C-alpha atoms as one frame of an Amber mdcrd trajectory, in Angstrom:
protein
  46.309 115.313  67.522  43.294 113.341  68.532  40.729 112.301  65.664  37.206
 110.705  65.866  37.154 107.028  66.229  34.602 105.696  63.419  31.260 105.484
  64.664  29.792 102.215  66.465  28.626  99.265  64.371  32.087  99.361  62.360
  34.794  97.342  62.174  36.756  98.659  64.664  33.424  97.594  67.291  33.475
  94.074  66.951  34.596  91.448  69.035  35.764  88.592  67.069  36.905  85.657
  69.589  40.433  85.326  68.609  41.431  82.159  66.707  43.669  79.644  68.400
  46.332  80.702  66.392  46.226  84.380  67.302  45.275  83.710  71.238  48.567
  84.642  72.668  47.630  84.523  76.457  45.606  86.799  78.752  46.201  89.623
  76.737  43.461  88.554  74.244  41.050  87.756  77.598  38.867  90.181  77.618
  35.773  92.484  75.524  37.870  95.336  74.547  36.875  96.394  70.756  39.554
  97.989  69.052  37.273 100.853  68.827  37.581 101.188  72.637  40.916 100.608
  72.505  41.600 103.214  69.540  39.693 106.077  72.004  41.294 105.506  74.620
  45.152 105.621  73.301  44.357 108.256  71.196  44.653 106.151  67.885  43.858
 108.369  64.750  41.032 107.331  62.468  43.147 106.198  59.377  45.744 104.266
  61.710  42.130 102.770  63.526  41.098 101.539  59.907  44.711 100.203  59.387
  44.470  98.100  62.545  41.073  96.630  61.248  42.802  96.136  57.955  45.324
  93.818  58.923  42.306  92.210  61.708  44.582  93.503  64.963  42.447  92.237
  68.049  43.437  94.650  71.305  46.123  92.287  73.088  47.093  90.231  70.452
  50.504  90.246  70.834  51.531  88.601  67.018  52.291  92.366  66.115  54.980
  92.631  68.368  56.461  90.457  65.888  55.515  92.082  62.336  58.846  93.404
  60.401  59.103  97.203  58.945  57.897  95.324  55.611  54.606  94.183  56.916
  54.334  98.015  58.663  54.650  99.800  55.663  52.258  97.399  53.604  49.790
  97.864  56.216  50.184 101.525  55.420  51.625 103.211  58.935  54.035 105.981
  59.447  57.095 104.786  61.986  55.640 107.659  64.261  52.351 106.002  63.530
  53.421 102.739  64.246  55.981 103.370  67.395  52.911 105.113  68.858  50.272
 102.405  68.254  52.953  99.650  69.744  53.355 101.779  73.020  49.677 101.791
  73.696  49.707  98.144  73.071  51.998  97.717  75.777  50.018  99.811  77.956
  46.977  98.102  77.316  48.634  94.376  77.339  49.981  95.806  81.254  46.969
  97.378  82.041  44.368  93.688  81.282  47.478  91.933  82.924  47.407  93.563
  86.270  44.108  94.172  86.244  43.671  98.050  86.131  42.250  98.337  82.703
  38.919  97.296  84.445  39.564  99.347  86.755  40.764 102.821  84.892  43.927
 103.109  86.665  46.501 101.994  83.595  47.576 105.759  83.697  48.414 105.559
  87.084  50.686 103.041  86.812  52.283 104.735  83.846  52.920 107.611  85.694
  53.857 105.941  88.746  57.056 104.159  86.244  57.554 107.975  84.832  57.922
 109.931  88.284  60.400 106.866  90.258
C-alpha cells in the first residue's frame, strides 16, 4: 500500500551534508532527500518519519549495520524494515552505476529478475 510522503519543507526534504563519520562512500554523493527517496520506493509515511527519526541520509550505508534492537527502538515492523533495506540497496546500486540520474534503476532490477 502506497501512502503520501509528508509534504515539502519537512524533515524528510532536507539535505543535511553527511558528517564524516556517517560518509560511507559514493553512496552518500549525491542531493537525494529522503523525501525523494521515500516516493520513489514506496516508503509509507510513518516508516518516512521513522527514517528522519533516527537522521537516515539516502545512501548511508551505517544501517546496514543496525541490530533487531536498534530496529525495534526505532519503531519498524520486520516487513517494514526488510522492505526499507531492499530499497536501500536499490538506491545505493542505482547512484553507484549511475542510473538513478538517469531513471533506469528499475531496469536493472528487472534485468537481475528475468536472467
Amino acid at each position: 500500500m502506497h501512502l503520501p510522503v509528508p509534504t515539502p519543507n519537512t524533515a524528510l526534504d532536507r539535505v543535511d551534508p553527511p558528517s564524516a563519520m556517517s560518509s560511507p562512500g559514493t553512496t552518500t554523493s549525491h542531493n537525494v532527500t529522503l523525501g525523494e527517496f521515500c516516493t520513489k520506493y514506496s516508503i509509507s509515511t510513518k516508516d518516512a518519519e521513522r527514517l528522519a527519526e533516527i537522521e537516515y541520509a539516502p545512501g548511508n550505508k551505517l544501517v546496514e549495520g543496525l541490530s533487531e534492537a536498534d530496529r525495534k527502538e526505532a519503531g519498524f515492523s520486520i516487513l517494514g524494515w526488510r522492505g526499507f533495506l531492499l530499497a536501500h540497496g536499490k538506491f545505493c546500486r542505482a547512484i553507484c552505476d549511475g542510473s538513478w540520474a538517469a531513471g533506469k534503476e528499475e531496469a536493472w532490477f528487472w534485468t537481475m529478475i528475468l536472467v
